[in-house]
Amino acid sequence: QCDLQGLWRNELGSNMTILALNTAGTFSGSYHTAVAATNKQILMSPLQGAQQHPGTKRYPAFGFTVQWQFSDSITAFVGQCFVDHRGKETLETMWLLREEVLSHKDTWKATRVGTSIFTRIK
Ligand code: BTN
């Protein structure tokens, strides 16, 4: 079974820590992004998430949000935890980064989307 708890790094060099899941499958942690869309100084930011069917699925689906402490934006990640035949775990995710715009007329440019793969570093 794939375990979300631990220290993970993605292809951008961002690091995140996911703390132990509770019995309901919800979890918290922290995210240190390597890059930003703003010019502000990057700060460690909290994450909150949930995993489906904790303890019963081999490759569980999960989602979490990161509430950036240095920008007005917020990111939602969804993904699945996989384990390969060597026991190597990866989190294969997609994300949406929503920025705050000052008018709904700017909604068209307010959301970025991407994919990200995290590997366990601890
Ligand atoms: C901001 O720029 O307003 C906040 C930081 C956003 C960082 C993004 S979230 C998706 C992508 N994956 C990362 O690890 N960092 C960027």
Coordinates of C-alpha atoms and ligand atoms in Angstrom, one line a residue:
Q1 CA 0.0 0.0 0.0
C2 CA 1.1 3.5 -0.8
D3 CA 1.6 5.8 2.2
L4 CA 1.1 9.5 1.9
Q5 CA 2.9 10.4 5.1
G6 CA 6.4 11.6 4.7
L7 CA 8.7 14.1 3.0
W8 CA 8.2 14.5 -0.8
R9 CA 9.9 16.5 -3.6
N10 CA 8.5 17.3 -7.1
E11 CA 10.2 18.0 -10.5
L12 CA 10.4 21.7 -9.7
G13 CA 12.4 21.0 -6.5
S14 CA 9.5 21.9 -4.2
N15 CA 9.3 20.0 -0.9
M16 CA 6.3 19.0 1.2
T17 CA 5.8 17.2 4.4
I18 CA 2.6 15.2 4.9
L19 CA 1.8 14.4 8.5
A20 CA 0.1 11.2 9.7
L21 CA -3.4 10.7 8.4
N22 CA -6.2 10.4 10.9
T23 CA -8.7 7.5 10.8
A24 CA -11.1 9.6 8.6
G25 CA -8.3 10.0 6.0
T26 CA -7.7 13.7 6.5
F27 CA -4.3 15.1 6.9
S28 CA -2.2 18.3 7.2
G29 CA 1.3 19.3 6.4
S30 CA 3.5 22.0 5.0
Y31 CA 4.7 23.0 1.5
H32 CA 7.8 24.8 0.5
T33 CA 7.6 25.8 -3.1
A34 CA 10.8 26.2 -5.2
V35 CA 9.1 28.6 -7.6
A36 CA 6.4 31.3 -7.5
A37 CA 4.3 33.4 -9.8
T38 CA 4.8 36.4 -7.6
N39 CA 7.9 38.3 -6.7
K40 CA 7.3 38.0 -3.0
Q41 CA 9.6 36.1 -0.7
I42 CA 8.6 32.5 -0.6
L43 CA 7.3 31.2 2.8
M44 CA 6.5 27.8 4.1
S45 CA 2.8 27.3 3.6
P46 CA 0.2 24.9 5.2
L47 CA -1.6 22.2 3.4
Q48 CA -4.8 20.4 4.2
G49 CA -6.0 17.3 2.5
A50 CA -7.9 14.0 2.4
Q51 CA -7.3 10.6 1.2
Q52 CA -10.0 8.2 0.0
H53 CA -10.5 4.9 1.8
P54 CA -7.5 5.1 4.2
G55 CA -5.9 1.8 4.8
T56 CA -7.8 -0.2 2.2
K57 CA -6.6 0.9 -1.2
R58 CA -3.3 -0.1 -2.8
Y59 CA -3.1 3.1 -4.8
P60 CA -5.3 5.6 -3.0
A61 CA -6.7 8.8 -4.5
F62 CA -6.2 12.1 -2.5
G63 CA -6.5 15.8 -2.7
F64 CA -5.1 18.7 -0.8
T65 CA -5.0 22.5 -0.9
V66 CA -2.1 24.8 -0.2
Q67 CA -2.9 28.2 1.4
W68 CA 0.1 30.3 0.3
Q69 CA 1.4 32.5 3.1
F70 CA 3.1 35.0 0.8
S71 CA 0.5 35.4 -2.0
D72 CA -3.3 35.8 -2.4
S73 CA -3.4 32.7 -4.5
I74 CA -4.4 29.2 -3.5
T75 CA -3.5 25.8 -5.1
A76 CA -5.6 22.6 -5.2
F77 CA -3.8 19.3 -6.0
V78 CA -5.5 16.0 -6.8
G79 CA -3.7 12.8 -7.5
Q80 CA -3.0 9.2 -6.8
C81 CA -0.2 7.4 -4.8
F82 CA 1.5 4.6 -6.8
V83 CA 4.1 2.1 -5.9
D84 CA 6.3 0.4 -8.6
H85 CA 7.6 -3.1 -8.6
R86 CA 10.7 -2.0 -6.7
G87 CA 8.6 -0.4 -3.9
K88 CA 9.3 3.2 -5.1
E89 CA 6.4 5.5 -4.3
T90 CA 5.3 8.4 -6.4
L91 CA 2.4 10.9 -6.1
E92 CA 1.1 11.6 -9.6
T93 CA -0.9 14.8 -9.4
M94 CA -2.6 17.6 -11.2
W95 CA -3.0 21.1 -9.8
L96 CA -4.9 24.3 -10.2
L97 CA -3.4 27.6 -9.0
R98 CA -6.0 30.3 -8.6
E99 CA -4.9 33.8 -8.3
E100 CA -7.0 36.7 -6.9
V101 CA -8.0 39.1 -9.7
L102 CA -9.6 42.4 -9.0
S103 CA -12.5 41.9 -11.4
H104 CA -14.5 38.9 -12.6
K105 CA -13.6 40.2 -16.0
D106 CA -10.1 38.9 -15.4
T107 CA -11.3 35.4 -14.5
W108 CA -10.2 34.1 -17.8
K109 CA -6.6 34.5 -16.8
A110 CA -6.9 33.7 -13.1
T111 CA -6.2 29.9 -13.2
R112 CA -3.0 28.0 -14.1
V113 CA -3.0 24.2 -14.5
G114 CA -0.3 21.7 -14.4
T115 CA 0.9 18.2 -13.6
S116 CA 3.4 17.2 -11.0
I117 CA 5.1 14.1 -9.8
F118 CA 6.4 13.8 -6.2
T119 CA 8.9 11.2 -5.1
R120 CA 9.6 10.3 -1.5
I121 CA 12.8 11.8 0.0
K122 CA 12.1 10.5 3.6
Ligands
BTN1 C1 2.1 31.9 -6.0 O1 3.0 31.9 -6.9 O2 1.2 32.8 -5.9 C2 2.2 30.8 -4.9 C3 3.1 29.7 -5.2 C4 2.6 28.8 -6.3 C5 3.6 27.6 -6.5 C6 3.1 26.7 -7.6 S1 1.7 25.6 -7.1 C7 1.9 24.6 -8.5 C8 3.4 24.5 -8.8 N1 4.0 23.4 -8.1 C9 4.9 23.8 -7.2 O3 5.6 23.1 -6.5 N2 5.0 25.2 -7.2 C10 4.1 25.8 -8.2

